[in-house]
Short mmCIF file of C-alpha atoms and ligand atoms in Angstrom, two decimals:
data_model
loop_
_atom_site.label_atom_id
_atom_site.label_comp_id
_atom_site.label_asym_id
_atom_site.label_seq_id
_atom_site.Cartn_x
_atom_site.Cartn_y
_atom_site.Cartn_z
CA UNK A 19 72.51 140.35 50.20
CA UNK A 20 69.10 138.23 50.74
CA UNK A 21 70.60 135.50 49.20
CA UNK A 22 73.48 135.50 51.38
CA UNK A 23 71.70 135.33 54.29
CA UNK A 24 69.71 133.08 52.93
CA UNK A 25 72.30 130.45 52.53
CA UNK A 26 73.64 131.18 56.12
CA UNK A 27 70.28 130.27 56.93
CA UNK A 28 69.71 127.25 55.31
CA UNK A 29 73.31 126.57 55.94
CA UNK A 30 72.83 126.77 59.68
CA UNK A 31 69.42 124.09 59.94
CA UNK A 32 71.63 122.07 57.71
CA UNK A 33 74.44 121.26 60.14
CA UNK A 34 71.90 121.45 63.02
CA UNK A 35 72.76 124.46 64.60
CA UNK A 36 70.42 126.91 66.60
CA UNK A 37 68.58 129.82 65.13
CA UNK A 38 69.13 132.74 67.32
CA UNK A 39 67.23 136.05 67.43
CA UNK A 40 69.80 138.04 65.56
CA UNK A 41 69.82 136.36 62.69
CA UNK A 42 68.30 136.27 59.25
CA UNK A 43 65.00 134.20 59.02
CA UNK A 44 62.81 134.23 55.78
CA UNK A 45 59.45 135.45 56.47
CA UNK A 46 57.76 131.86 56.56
CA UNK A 47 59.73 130.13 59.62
CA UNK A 48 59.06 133.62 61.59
CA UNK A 49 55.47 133.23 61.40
CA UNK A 50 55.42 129.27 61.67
CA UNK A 51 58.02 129.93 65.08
CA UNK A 52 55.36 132.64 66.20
CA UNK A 53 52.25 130.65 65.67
CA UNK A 54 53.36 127.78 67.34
CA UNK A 55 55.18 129.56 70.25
CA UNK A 56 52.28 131.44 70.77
CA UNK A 57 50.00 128.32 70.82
CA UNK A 58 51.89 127.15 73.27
CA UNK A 59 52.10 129.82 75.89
CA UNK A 60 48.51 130.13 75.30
CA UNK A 61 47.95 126.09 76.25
CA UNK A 62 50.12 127.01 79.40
CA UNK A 63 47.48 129.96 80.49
CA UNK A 64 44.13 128.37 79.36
CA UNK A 65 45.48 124.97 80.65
CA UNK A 66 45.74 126.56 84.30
CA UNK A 67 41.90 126.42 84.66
CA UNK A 68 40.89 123.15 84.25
CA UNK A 69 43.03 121.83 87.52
CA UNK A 70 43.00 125.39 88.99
CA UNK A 71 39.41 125.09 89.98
CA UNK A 72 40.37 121.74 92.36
CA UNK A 73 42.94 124.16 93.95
CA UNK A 74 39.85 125.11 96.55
CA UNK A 75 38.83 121.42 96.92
CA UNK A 76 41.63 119.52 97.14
CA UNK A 77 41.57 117.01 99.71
CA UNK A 78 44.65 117.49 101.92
CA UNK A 79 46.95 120.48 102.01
CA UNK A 80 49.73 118.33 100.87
CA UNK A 81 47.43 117.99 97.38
CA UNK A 82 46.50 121.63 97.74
CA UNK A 83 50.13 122.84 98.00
CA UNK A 84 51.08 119.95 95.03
CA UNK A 85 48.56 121.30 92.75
CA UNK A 86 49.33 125.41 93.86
CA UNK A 87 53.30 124.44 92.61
CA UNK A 88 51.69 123.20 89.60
CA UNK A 89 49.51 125.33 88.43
CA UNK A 90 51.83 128.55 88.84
CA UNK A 91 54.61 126.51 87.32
CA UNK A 92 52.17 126.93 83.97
CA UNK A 93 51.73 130.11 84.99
CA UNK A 94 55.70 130.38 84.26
CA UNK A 95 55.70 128.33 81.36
CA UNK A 96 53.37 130.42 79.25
CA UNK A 97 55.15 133.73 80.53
CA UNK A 98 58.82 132.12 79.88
CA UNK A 99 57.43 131.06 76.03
CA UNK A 100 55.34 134.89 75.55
CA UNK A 101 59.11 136.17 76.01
CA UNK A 102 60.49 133.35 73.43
CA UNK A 103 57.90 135.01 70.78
CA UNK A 104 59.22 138.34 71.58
CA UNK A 105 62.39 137.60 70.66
CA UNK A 106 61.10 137.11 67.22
CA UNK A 107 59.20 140.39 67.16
CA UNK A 108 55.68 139.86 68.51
CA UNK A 109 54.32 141.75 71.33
CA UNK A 110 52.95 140.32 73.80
CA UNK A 111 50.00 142.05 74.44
CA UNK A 112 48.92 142.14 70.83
CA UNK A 113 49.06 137.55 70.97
CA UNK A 114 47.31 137.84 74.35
CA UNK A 115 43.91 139.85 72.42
CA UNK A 116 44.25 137.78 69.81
CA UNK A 117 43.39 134.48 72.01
CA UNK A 118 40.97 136.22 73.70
CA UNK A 119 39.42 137.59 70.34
CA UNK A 120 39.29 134.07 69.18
CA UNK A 121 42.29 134.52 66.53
CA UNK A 122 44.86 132.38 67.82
CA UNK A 123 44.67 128.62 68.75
CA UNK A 124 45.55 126.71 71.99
CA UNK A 125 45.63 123.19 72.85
CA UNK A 126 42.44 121.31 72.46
CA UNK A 127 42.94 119.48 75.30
CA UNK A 128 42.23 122.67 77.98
CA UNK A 129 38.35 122.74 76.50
CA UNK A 130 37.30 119.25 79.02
CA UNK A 131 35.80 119.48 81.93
CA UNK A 132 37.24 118.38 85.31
CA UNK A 133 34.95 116.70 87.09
CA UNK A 134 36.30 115.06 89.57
CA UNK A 135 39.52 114.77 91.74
CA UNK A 136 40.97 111.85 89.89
CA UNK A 137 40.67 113.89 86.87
CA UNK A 138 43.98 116.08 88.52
CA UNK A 139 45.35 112.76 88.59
CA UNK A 140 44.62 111.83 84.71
CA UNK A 141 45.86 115.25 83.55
CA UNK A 142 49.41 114.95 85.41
CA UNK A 143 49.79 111.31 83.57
CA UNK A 144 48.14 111.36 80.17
CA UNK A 145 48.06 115.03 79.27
CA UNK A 146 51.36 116.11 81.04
CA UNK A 147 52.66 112.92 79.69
CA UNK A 148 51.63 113.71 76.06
CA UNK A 149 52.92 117.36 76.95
CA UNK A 150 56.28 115.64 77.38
CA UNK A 151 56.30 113.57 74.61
CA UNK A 152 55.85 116.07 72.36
CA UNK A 153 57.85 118.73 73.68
CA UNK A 154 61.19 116.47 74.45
CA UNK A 155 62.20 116.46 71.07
CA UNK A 156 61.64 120.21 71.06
CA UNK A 157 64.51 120.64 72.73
CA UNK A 158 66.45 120.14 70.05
CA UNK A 159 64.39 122.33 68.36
CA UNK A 160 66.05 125.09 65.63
CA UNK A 161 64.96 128.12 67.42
CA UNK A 162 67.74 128.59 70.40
CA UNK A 163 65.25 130.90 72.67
CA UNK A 164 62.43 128.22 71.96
CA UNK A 165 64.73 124.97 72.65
CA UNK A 166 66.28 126.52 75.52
CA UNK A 167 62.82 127.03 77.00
CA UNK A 168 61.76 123.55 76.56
CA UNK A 169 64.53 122.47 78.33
CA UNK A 170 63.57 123.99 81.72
CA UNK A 171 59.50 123.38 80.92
CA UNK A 172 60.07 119.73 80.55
CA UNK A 173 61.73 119.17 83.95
CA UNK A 174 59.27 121.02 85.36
CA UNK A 175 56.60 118.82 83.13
CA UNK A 176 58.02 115.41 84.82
CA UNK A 177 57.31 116.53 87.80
CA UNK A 178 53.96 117.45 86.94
CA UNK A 179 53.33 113.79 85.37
CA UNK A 180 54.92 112.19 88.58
CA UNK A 181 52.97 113.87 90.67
CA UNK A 182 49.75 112.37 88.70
CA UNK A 183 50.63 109.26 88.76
CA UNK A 184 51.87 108.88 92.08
CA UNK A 185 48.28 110.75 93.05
CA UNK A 186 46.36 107.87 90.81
CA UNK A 187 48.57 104.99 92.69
CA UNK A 188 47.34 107.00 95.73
CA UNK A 189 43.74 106.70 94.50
CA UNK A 190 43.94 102.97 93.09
CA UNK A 191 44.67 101.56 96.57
CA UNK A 192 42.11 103.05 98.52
CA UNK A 193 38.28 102.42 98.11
CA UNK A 194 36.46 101.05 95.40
CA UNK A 195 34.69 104.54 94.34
CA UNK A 196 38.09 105.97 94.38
CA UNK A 197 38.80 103.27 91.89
CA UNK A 198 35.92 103.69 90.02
CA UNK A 199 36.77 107.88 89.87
CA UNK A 200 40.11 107.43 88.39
CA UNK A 201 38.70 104.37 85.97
CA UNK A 202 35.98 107.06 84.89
CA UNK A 203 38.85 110.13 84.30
CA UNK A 204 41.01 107.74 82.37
CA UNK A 205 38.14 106.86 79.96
CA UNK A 206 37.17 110.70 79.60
CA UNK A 207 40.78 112.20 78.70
CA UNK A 208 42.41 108.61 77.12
CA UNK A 209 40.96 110.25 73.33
CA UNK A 210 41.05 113.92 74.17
CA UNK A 211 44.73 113.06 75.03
CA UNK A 212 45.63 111.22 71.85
CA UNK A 213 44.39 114.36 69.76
CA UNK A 214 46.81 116.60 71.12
CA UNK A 215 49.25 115.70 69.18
CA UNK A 216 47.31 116.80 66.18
CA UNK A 217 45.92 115.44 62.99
CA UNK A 218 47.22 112.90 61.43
CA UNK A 219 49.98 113.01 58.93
CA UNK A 220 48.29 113.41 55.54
CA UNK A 221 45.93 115.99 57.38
CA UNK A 222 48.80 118.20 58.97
CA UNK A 223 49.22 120.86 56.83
CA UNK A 224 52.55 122.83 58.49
CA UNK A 225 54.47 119.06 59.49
CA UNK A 226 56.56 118.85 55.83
CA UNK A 227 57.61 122.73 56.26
CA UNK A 228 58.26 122.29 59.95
CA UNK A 229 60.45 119.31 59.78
CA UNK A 230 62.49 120.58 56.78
CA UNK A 231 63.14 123.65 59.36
CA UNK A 232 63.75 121.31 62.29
CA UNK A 233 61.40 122.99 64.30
CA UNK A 234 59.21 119.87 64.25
CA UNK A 235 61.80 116.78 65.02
CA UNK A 236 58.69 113.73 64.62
CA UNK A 237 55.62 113.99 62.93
CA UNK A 238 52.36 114.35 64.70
CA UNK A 239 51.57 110.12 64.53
CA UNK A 240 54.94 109.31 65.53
CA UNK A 241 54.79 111.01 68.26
CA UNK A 242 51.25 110.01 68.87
CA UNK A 243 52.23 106.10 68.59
CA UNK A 244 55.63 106.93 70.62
CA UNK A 245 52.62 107.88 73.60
CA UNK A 246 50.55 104.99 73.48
CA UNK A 247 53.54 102.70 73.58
CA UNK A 248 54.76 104.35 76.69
CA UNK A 249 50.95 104.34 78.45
CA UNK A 250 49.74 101.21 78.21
CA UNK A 251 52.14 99.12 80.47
CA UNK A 252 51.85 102.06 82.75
CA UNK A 253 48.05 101.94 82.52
CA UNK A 254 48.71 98.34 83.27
CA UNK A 255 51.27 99.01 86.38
CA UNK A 256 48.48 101.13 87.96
CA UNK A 257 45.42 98.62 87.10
CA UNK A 258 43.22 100.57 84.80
CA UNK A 259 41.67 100.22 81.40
CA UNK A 260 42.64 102.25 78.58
CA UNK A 261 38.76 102.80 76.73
CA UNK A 262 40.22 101.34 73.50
CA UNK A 263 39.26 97.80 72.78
CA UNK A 264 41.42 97.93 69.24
CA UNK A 265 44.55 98.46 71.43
CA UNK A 266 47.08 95.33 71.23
CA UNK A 267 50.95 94.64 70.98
CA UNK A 268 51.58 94.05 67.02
CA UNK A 269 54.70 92.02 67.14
CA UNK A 270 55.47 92.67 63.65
CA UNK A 271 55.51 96.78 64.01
CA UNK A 272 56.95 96.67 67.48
CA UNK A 273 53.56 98.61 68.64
CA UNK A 274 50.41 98.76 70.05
CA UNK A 275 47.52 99.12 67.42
CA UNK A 276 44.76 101.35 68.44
CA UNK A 277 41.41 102.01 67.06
CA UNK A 278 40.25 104.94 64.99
CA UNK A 279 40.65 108.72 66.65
CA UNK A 280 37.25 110.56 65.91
CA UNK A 281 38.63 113.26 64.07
CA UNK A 282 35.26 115.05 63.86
CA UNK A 283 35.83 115.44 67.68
CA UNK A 284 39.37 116.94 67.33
CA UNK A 285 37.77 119.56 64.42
CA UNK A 286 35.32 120.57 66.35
CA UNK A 287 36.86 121.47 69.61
CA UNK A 288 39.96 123.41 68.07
CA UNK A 289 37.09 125.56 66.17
CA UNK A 290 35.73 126.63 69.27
CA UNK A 291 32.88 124.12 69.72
CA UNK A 292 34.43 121.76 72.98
CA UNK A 293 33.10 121.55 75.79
CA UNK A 294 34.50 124.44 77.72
CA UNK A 295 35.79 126.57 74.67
CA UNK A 296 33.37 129.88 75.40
CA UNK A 297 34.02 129.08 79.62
CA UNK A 298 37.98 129.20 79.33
CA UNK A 299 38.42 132.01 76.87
CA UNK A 300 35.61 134.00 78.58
CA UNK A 301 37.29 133.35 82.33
CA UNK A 302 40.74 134.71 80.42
CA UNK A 303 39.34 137.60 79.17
CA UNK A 304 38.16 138.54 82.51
CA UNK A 305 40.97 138.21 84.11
CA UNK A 306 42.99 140.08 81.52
CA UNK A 307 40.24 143.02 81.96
CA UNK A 308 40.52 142.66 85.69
CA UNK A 309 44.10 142.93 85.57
CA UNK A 310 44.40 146.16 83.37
CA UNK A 311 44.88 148.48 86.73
CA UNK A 312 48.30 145.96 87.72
CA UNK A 313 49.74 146.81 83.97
CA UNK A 314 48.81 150.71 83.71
CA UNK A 315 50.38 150.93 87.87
CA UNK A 316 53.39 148.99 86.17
CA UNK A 317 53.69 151.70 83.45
CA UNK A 318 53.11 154.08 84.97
CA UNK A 319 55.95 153.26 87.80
CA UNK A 320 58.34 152.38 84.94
CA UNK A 321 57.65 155.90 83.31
CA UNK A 322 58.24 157.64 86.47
CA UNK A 323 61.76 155.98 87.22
CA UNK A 324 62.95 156.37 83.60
CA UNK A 325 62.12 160.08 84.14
CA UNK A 326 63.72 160.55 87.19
CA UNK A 327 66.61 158.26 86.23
N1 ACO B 25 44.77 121.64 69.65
C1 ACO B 25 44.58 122.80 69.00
N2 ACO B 25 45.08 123.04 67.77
C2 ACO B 25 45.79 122.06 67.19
C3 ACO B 25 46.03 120.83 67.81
C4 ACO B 25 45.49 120.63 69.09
N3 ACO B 25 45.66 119.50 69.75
N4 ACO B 25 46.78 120.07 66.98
C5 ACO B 25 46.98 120.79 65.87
N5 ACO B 25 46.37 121.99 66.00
C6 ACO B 25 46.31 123.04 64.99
C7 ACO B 25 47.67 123.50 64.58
O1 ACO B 25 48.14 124.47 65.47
C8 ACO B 25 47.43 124.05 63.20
O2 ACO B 25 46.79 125.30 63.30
P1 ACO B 25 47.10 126.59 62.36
O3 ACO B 25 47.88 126.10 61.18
O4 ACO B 25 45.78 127.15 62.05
O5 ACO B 25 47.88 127.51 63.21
C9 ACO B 25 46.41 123.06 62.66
O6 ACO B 25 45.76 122.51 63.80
C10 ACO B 25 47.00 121.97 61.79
O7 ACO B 25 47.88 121.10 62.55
P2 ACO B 25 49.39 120.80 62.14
O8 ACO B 25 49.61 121.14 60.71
O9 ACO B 25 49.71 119.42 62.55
O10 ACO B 25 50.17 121.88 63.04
P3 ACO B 25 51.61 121.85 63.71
O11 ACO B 25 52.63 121.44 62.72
O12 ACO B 25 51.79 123.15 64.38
O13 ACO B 25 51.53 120.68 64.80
C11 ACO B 25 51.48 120.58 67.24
C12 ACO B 25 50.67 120.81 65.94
C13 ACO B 25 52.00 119.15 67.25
C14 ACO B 25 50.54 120.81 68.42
C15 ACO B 25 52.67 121.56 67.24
O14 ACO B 25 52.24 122.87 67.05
C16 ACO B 25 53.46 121.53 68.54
O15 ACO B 25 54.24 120.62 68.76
N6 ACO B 25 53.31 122.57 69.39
C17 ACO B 25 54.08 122.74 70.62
C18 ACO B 25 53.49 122.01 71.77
C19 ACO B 25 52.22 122.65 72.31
O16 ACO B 25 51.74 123.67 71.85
N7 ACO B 25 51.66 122.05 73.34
C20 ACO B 25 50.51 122.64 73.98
C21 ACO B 25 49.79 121.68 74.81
S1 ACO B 25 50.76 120.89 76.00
C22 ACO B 25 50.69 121.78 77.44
O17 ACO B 25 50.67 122.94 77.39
C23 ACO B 25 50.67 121.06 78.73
#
């Protein structure tokens, strides 16, 4: 009966055991497991633009074939998750309109600009950082298919942060405008970075549900405060400013204090009003139309050999 499955249910994220797709789910986690899968493959797509247009400008072809790993590596991530959120029943096809019709969220991070070099730098430490931070404790996640892919994306994530870093150490000890560049990308994706891990606690309306489900393992300001900790003595190691003149070591908490996020900001930009919002949804939609031919072909080859099969 419902009930019995129910309790299995409940009974299962009780003694921290995985969720698998065969098994009973009330209605609620589905969609909460969907939504945020979803949002996340979609980060991995949209968040292929911003460093994929350095791809033609990087400076050496070692950066060039860095950056090429890295990018399609996204690529893999946001197919790898599309296939976790069809193992809950969505179709792919039907989440990929609905980001380009505006009805489905991705990471507010994607809508900066990149301006500059350095900024390929910035991204692989602060945002692929934050990425990591947040999507650790995912592993441990309740939804097997969703864990399991974390696990893989978050190797692949280090290397995308080490590669940053090690590019910004690169940067720091040559000239003083290279300097300068990565001091300027630091203080242009420090707060953009700090607001990906959402609103704050009392303004996060699905963290309560999704930590009694253990799909969230931290809240959104843990995790937040868990990233500055780790940044600053690396911001320190590498000999640039973090744009926060609030930040200092609290001995009492353990922590760095940091000044006020402008939460304005974060609203704005995951309603569709950043920066680059219109640019990266419009570039996806293109590509999905210019793509159409490559999925009918596929369909139409798939057909043919089930027929003939
Ligand atoms: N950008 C865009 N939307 C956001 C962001 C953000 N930085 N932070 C929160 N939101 C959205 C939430 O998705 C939610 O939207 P919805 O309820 O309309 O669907 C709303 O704002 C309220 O936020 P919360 O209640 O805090 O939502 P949630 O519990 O889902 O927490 C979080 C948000 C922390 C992002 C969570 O969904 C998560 O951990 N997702 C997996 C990681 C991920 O998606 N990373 C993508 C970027 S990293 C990368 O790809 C390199």
């Amino acid at each position: 009966s419902e009930e019995d499955l129910e309790t299995h249910f409940e009974r299962t994220i009780a003694r921290d055991q995985r969720i698998e797709p065969r098994d009973w789910v009330p209605e609620g986690y589905r969609k909460t497991m969907v939504r945020q899968i979803a949002q996340h493959a979609h980060s991995e797509i949209i968040g292929m633009q911003p460093e994929g247009a350095w791809i033609t400008r990087a400076p050496s072809l070692r950066r060039k074939a860095i950056l090429l790993a890295k990018v399609q590596d996204e690529a893999g991530h946001g197919l790898y998750l599309y296939s976790a959120a069809e193992t809950l029943g969505a179709d792919r096809a039907d989440l990929t309109q609905k980001l380009i019709d505006g009805k489905q969220k991705y990471s507010s991070i994607f809508n900066y600009p990149t301006l500059s070099f350095a900024d390929v730098g910035v991204i692989g430490w602060l945002v692929d950082g934050a990425a990591i931070c947040n999507q650790v404790p995912l592993c441990r996640s309740s939804f097997g298919p969703y864990a399991r892919a974390m696990i893989r994306i978050c190797k692949e994530e280090s290397f995308h942060q080490r590669q940053g870093y090690e590019l910004l150490m690169t940067m720091m000890r040559g000239t003083p405008a290279q300097r300068e560049m990565v001091q300027d990308a630091v203080n242009r994706w420090w707060w953009p970075s700090l607001m990906m891990f959402g609103p704050p606690d009392h303004d996060s309306p699905n963290t309560e549900r999704s930590m009694a489900w253990k799909i969230k393992r931290h809240t959104n300001d843990e995790l937040r405060q868990r990233f500055v900790d780790m940044s600053v003595p690396q911001a320190e190691a590498l000999g640039v400013t973090l744009p926060d003149p609030d930040l200092k070591w609290n001995a009492d908490r353990g922590h760095y204090d940091f000044g006020e996020i402008d939460w304005s900001e974060l609203k704005r930009v995951i309603s569709g009003d950043g920066p680059c919002n219109a640019e990266r949804v419009e570039r996806r939609r293109k590509a999905h139309e210019d793509g159409a031919w490559v999925r009918e072909a596929a369909a139409a080859y798939a057909a043919k050999r089930r027929e003939s099969a």
